[in-house]
PDB file of C-alpha atoms in Angstrom:
ATOM      1  CA  MET V 726      86.258 -10.966 -73.157  1.00  0.00           C
ATOM      2  CA  THR V 727      82.480 -10.752 -73.490  1.00  0.00           C
ATOM      3  CA  LYS V 728      80.680  -8.000 -75.374  1.00  0.00           C
ATOM      4  CA  ARG V 729      79.298  -6.688 -72.078  1.00  0.00           C
ATOM      5  CA  CYS V 730      82.776  -6.514 -70.556  1.00  0.00           C
ATOM      6  CA  LYS V 731      84.117  -4.759 -73.669  1.00  0.00           C
ATOM      7  CA  SER V 732      81.226  -2.297 -73.500  1.00  0.00           C
ATOM      8  CA  ARG V 733      81.980  -1.485 -69.851  1.00  0.00           C
ATOM      9  CA  ARG V 734      85.668  -1.097 -70.636  1.00  0.00           C
ATOM     10  CA  PHE V 735      84.905   1.254 -73.545  1.00  0.00           C
ATOM     11  CA  THR V 736      82.538   3.299 -71.345  1.00  0.00           C
ATOM     12  CA  PHE V 737      85.238   3.597 -68.678  1.00  0.00           C
ATOM     13  CA  ILE V 738      87.875   4.567 -71.247  1.00  0.00           C
ATOM     14  CA  ALA V 739      85.565   7.118 -72.858  1.00  0.00           C
ATOM     15  CA  ALA V 740      84.733   8.655 -69.459  1.00  0.00           C
ATOM     16  CA  ALA V 741      88.404   8.786 -68.464  1.00  0.00           C
ATOM     17  CA  LEU V 742      89.329  10.313 -71.816  1.00  0.00           C
ATOM     18  CA  GLY V 743      86.580  12.907 -71.518  1.00  0.00           C
ATOM     19  CA  ALA V 744      87.688  13.928 -68.028  1.00  0.00           C
ATOM     20  CA  THR V 745      91.321  14.086 -69.084  1.00  0.00           C
ATOM     21  CA  LEU V 746      90.586  16.136 -72.191  1.00  0.00           C
ATOM     22  CA  VAL V 747      88.432  18.568 -70.245  1.00  0.00           C
ATOM     23  CA  ALA V 748      91.178  18.982 -67.638  1.00  0.00           C
ATOM     24  CA  SER V 749      93.886  19.435 -70.254  1.00  0.00           C
ATOM     25  CA  GLY V 750      91.693  21.785 -72.263  1.00  0.00           C
ATOM     26  CA  LEU V 751      91.052  23.913 -69.207  1.00  0.00           C
ATOM     27  CA  SER V 752      94.725  24.093 -68.299  1.00  0.00           C
ATOM     28  CA  LEU V 753      95.645  24.968 -71.879  1.00  0.00           C
ATOM     29  CA  ALA V 754      92.911  27.580 -72.042  1.00  0.00           C
ATOM     30  CA  PHE V 755      94.625  29.448 -69.223  1.00  0.00           C
ATOM     31  CA  ALA V 756      98.028  29.384 -70.928  1.00  0.00           C
ATOM     32  CA  SER V 757      98.914  32.862 -72.067  1.00  0.00           C
ATOM     33  CA  ASP V 758     100.433  34.085 -75.263  1.00  0.00           C
ATOM     34  CA  ASN V 759      99.980  37.658 -74.030  1.00  0.00           C
ATOM     35  CA  GLY V 760      97.362  38.216 -76.726  1.00  0.00           C
ATOM     36  CA  ARG V 761      99.975  38.449 -79.465  1.00  0.00           C
ATOM     37  CA  TYR V 762      98.935  35.348 -81.356  1.00  0.00           C
ATOM     38  CA  GLY V 763      95.346  34.957 -80.199  1.00  0.00           C
ATOM     39  CA  ILE V 764      95.615  31.164 -80.181  1.00  0.00           C
ATOM     40  CA  ASP V 765      92.720  29.324 -78.573  1.00  0.00           C
ATOM     41  CA  TYR V 766      94.402  26.546 -76.604  1.00  0.00           C
ATOM     42  CA  GLY V 767      90.993  25.015 -75.957  1.00  0.00           C
ATOM     43  CA  ASP V 768      90.750  24.237 -79.692  1.00  0.00           C
ATOM     44  CA  PRO V 769      92.753  21.084 -80.526  1.00  0.00           C
ATOM     45  CA  THR V 770      93.059  22.152 -84.154  1.00  0.00           C
ATOM     46  CA  ALA V 771      94.674  25.513 -83.310  1.00  0.00           C
ATOM     47  CA  PHE V 772      98.389  25.755 -83.943  1.00  0.00           C
ATOM     48  CA  ILE V 773     100.901  28.397 -84.931  1.00  0.00           C
ATOM     49  CA  VAL V 774     103.844  27.880 -87.276  1.00  0.00           C
ATOM     50  CA  GLU V 775     106.144  30.834 -87.829  1.00  0.00           C
ATOM     51  CA  GLU V 776     109.239  30.273 -89.968  1.00  0.00           C
ATOM     52  CA  GLY V 777     109.332  26.612 -88.959  1.00  0.00           C
ATOM     53  CA  ASN V 778     108.888  27.415 -85.260  1.00  0.00           C
ATOM     54  CA  VAL V 779     105.738  26.401 -83.385  1.00  0.00           C
ATOM     55  CA  ASP V 780     103.618  27.275 -80.377  1.00  0.00           C
ATOM     56  CA  PRO V 781     104.336  25.403 -77.095  1.00  0.00           C
ATOM     57  CA  GLY V 782     101.325  23.062 -77.423  1.00  0.00           C
ATOM     58  CA  THR V 783     102.379  21.897 -80.873  1.00  0.00           C
ATOM     59  CA  TYR V 784     105.945  21.435 -79.619  1.00  0.00           C
ATOM     60  CA  GLN V 785     104.697  19.354 -76.675  1.00  0.00           C
ATOM     61  CA  GLY V 786     102.755  17.251 -79.184  1.00  0.00           C
ATOM     62  CA  TYR V 787     105.985  16.657 -81.085  1.00  0.00           C
ATOM     63  CA  LEU V 788     107.757  15.571 -77.876  1.00  0.00           C
ATOM     64  CA  VAL V 789     105.025  13.139 -76.820  1.00  0.00           C
ATOM     65  CA  PHE V 790     104.671  11.779 -80.368  1.00  0.00           C
ATOM     66  CA  THR V 791     108.428  11.168 -80.544  1.00  0.00           C
ATOM     67  CA  ARG V 792     108.500   9.313 -77.253  1.00  0.00           C
ATOM     68  CA  HIS V 793     105.294   7.280 -77.517  1.00  0.00           C
ATOM     69  CA  CYS V 794     104.211   7.045 -81.172  1.00  0.00           C
ATOM     70  CA  MET V 795     107.221   7.322 -83.475  1.00  0.00           C
ATOM     71  CA  ALA V 796     108.395   3.723 -83.013  1.00  0.00           C
ATOM     72  CA  CYS V 797     105.310   2.494 -84.868  1.00  0.00           C
ATOM     73  CA  HIS V 798     104.177   5.492 -86.930  1.00  0.00           C
ATOM     74  CA  GLY V 799     107.643   6.446 -88.149  1.00  0.00           C
ATOM     75  CA  PRO V 800     109.611   9.681 -88.079  1.00  0.00           C
ATOM     76  CA  ASP V 801     107.457  12.764 -88.544  1.00  0.00           C
ATOM     77  CA  GLY V 802     104.279  10.650 -88.368  1.00  0.00           C
ATOM     78  CA  LEU V 803     104.451   9.553 -91.995  1.00  0.00           C
ATOM     79  CA  GLY V 804     103.702   5.900 -91.255  1.00  0.00           C
ATOM     80  CA  SER V 805     105.648   2.669 -91.515  1.00  0.00           C
ATOM     81  CA  SER V 806     105.250  -0.795 -92.975  1.00  0.00           C
ATOM     82  CA  PHE V 807     102.893  -1.737 -90.130  1.00  0.00           C
ATOM     83  CA  ALA V 808     101.316   1.509 -88.886  1.00  0.00           C
ATOM     84  CA  PRO V 809      99.515   4.218 -90.866  1.00  0.00           C
ATOM     85  CA  SER V 810     100.489   7.839 -91.357  1.00  0.00           C
ATOM     86  CA  LEU V 811      99.193  10.011 -88.529  1.00  0.00           C
ATOM     87  CA  VAL V 812      99.659  13.025 -90.780  1.00  0.00           C
ATOM     88  CA  LYS V 813      96.999  11.602 -93.116  1.00  0.00           C
ATOM     89  CA  ALA V 814      94.881  10.541 -90.132  1.00  0.00           C
ATOM     90  CA  ALA V 815      94.832  14.152 -88.907  1.00  0.00           C
ATOM     91  CA  GLU V 816      93.563  15.203 -92.342  1.00  0.00           C
ATOM     92  CA  ARG V 817      90.817  12.577 -92.502  1.00  0.00           C
ATOM     93  CA  ARG V 818      89.678  12.242 -88.904  1.00  0.00           C
ATOM     94  CA  SER V 819      88.023  14.652 -86.544  1.00  0.00           C
ATOM     95  CA  PHE V 820      89.716  15.348 -83.252  1.00  0.00           C
ATOM     96  CA  ALA V 821      87.148  13.131 -81.491  1.00  0.00           C
ATOM     97  CA  GLU V 822      87.910  10.176 -83.793  1.00  0.00           C
ATOM     98  CA  PHE V 823      91.666  10.720 -83.425  1.00  0.00           C
ATOM     99  CA  ALA V 824      91.363  10.892 -79.618  1.00  0.00           C
ATOM    100  CA  GLN V 825      89.127   7.830 -79.441  1.00  0.00           C
ATOM    101  CA  THR V 826      91.655   5.766 -81.405  1.00  0.00           C
ATOM    102  CA  ILE V 827      94.522   6.790 -79.117  1.00  0.00           C
ATOM    103  CA  ALA V 828      92.564   6.224 -75.911  1.00  0.00           C
ATOM    104  CA  GLY V 829      90.734   3.059 -76.905  1.00  0.00           C
ATOM    105  CA  GLY V 830      93.052   1.452 -79.426  1.00  0.00           C
ATOM    106  CA  ARG V 831      91.894  -0.073 -82.676  1.00  0.00           C
ATOM    107  CA  ASP V 832      91.936  -3.400 -84.513  1.00  0.00           C
ATOM    108  CA  VAL V 833      93.374  -2.436 -87.883  1.00  0.00           C
ATOM    109  CA  LEU V 834      93.763  -5.812 -89.586  1.00  0.00           C
ATOM    110  CA  PRO V 835      93.995  -9.337 -88.227  1.00  0.00           C
ATOM    111  CA  GLY V 836      97.252  -9.355 -86.318  1.00  0.00           C
ATOM    112  CA  GLN V 837      97.632  -5.565 -86.457  1.00  0.00           C
ATOM    113  CA  VAL V 838      96.394  -3.684 -83.432  1.00  0.00           C
ATOM    114  CA  MET V 839      96.798  -0.080 -82.361  1.00  0.00           C
ATOM    115  CA  PRO V 840      97.199  -0.395 -78.575  1.00  0.00           C
ATOM    116  CA  SER V 841      95.107   1.605 -76.154  1.00  0.00           C
ATOM    117  CA  PHE V 842      96.897   4.397 -74.290  1.00  0.00           C
ATOM    118  CA  ALA V 843      94.077   4.699 -71.719  1.00  0.00           C
ATOM    119  CA  ASP V 844      96.508   3.890 -68.907  1.00  0.00           C
ATOM    120  CA  ASP V 845      99.160   6.414 -69.969  1.00  0.00           C
ATOM    121  CA  SER V 846      98.381   9.790 -68.407  1.00  0.00           C
ATOM    122  CA  THR V 847     101.109  11.567 -70.383  1.00  0.00           C
ATOM    123  CA  VAL V 848      99.659  10.466 -73.707  1.00  0.00           C
ATOM    124  CA  LEU V 849      96.037  11.032 -72.656  1.00  0.00           C
ATOM    125  CA  SER V 850      96.667  14.545 -71.383  1.00  0.00           C
ATOM    126  CA  ASN V 851      98.544  15.430 -74.573  1.00  0.00           C
ATOM    127  CA  ILE V 852      96.118  14.109 -77.196  1.00  0.00           C
ATOM    128  CA  PRO V 853      95.171  17.688 -78.190  1.00  0.00           C
ATOM    129  CA  ASN V 854      98.873  18.547 -78.550  1.00  0.00           C
ATOM    130  CA  ILE V 855      99.609  15.430 -80.620  1.00  0.00           C
ATOM    131  CA  TYR V 856      96.659  16.339 -82.852  1.00  0.00           C
ATOM    132  CA  ARG V 857      97.989  19.911 -83.178  1.00  0.00           C
ATOM    133  CA  TYR V 858     101.405  18.603 -84.224  1.00  0.00           C
ATOM    134  CA  MET V 859      99.899  16.206 -86.775  1.00  0.00           C
ATOM    135  CA  THR V 860      97.520  18.874 -88.092  1.00  0.00           C
ATOM    136  CA  ALA V 861     100.438  21.285 -88.516  1.00  0.00           C
ATOM    137  CA  ARG V 862     102.355  18.585 -90.407  1.00  0.00           C
ATOM    138  CA  ALA V 863      99.286  17.767 -92.544  1.00  0.00           C
ATOM    139  CA  SER V 864      98.764  21.429 -93.450  1.00  0.00           C
ATOM    140  CA  GLY V 865     102.232  21.590 -94.974  1.00  0.00           C
ATOM    141  CA  GLU V 866     103.118  24.558 -92.769  1.00  0.00           C
ATOM    142  CA  LEU V 867     105.415  22.445 -90.586  1.00  0.00           C
ATOM    143  CA  GLY V 868     108.171  20.466 -92.229  1.00  0.00           C
ATOM    144  CA  ARG V 869     109.975  17.355 -91.097  1.00  0.00           C
ATOM    145  CA  GLY V 870     112.307  17.243 -88.118  1.00  0.00           C
ATOM    146  CA  ARG V 871     112.313  18.689 -84.633  1.00  0.00           C
ATOM    147  CA  PRO V 872     110.573  22.057 -84.469  1.00  0.00           C
ATOM    148  CA  ARG V 873     111.558  24.863 -82.129  1.00  0.00           C
ATOM    149  CA  VAL V 874     109.248  26.987 -80.022  1.00  0.00           C
ATOM    150  CA  ILE V 875     108.532  30.507 -81.266  1.00  0.00           C
ATOM    151  CA  GLU V 876     110.959  32.728 -79.369  1.00  0.00           C
ATOM    152  CA  ALA V 877     108.275  35.049 -77.984  1.00  0.00           C
ATOM    153  CA  MET V 878     106.484  31.996 -76.543  1.00  0.00           C
ATOM    154  CA  GLN V 879     109.542  30.353 -74.936  1.00  0.00           C
ATOM    155  CA  GLU V 880     108.271  30.794 -71.351  1.00  0.00           C
ATOM    156  CA  GLU V 881     105.322  28.508 -72.094  1.00  0.00           C
ATOM    157  CA  ALA V 882     107.467  25.742 -73.590  1.00  0.00           C
ATOM    158  CA  PRO V 883     107.816  22.427 -71.760  1.00  0.00           C
ATOM    159  CA  GLU V 884     111.054  22.166 -69.849  1.00  0.00           C
ATOM    160  CA  ASN V 885     111.633  18.461 -70.306  1.00  0.00           C
ATOM    161  CA  ASP V 886     111.132  15.857 -72.999  1.00  0.00           C
ATOM    162  CA  GLN V 887     108.285  13.853 -71.531  1.00  0.00           C
TER     163      GLN V 887
END
């Protein structure tokens, strides 16, 4: 693949990611927590952990991570012998850097490649939620294992395990 072709592909991926993130941010911004928690769903770093239970966005991030990321990045995002810890990545990287890596992929080392998820609409639309889940894990507020949704926020929770 030529540099020009790679540049066009990156531009397309970046544009698609931007459109997807704006759409998901807008839909999340309209989600309601009835003012009780005051969470800003447009902010990908906003999460709520209450006695080990989480807000619906963070829970959705857990579900998508488990289905699409855990095989390489290990249980709870702590990394594996061939993929880094996403918990540490959430500490070190901005949301934009985190999102760019998921959407565009990354050459880590010769022979080790993080694949692009640009063609996976479920992953792309949930990048903010995955980041929320990893940020909650990195903060130490959310422990290992499957979280539950805060009872008062149950109506907003996803109904299926995407």
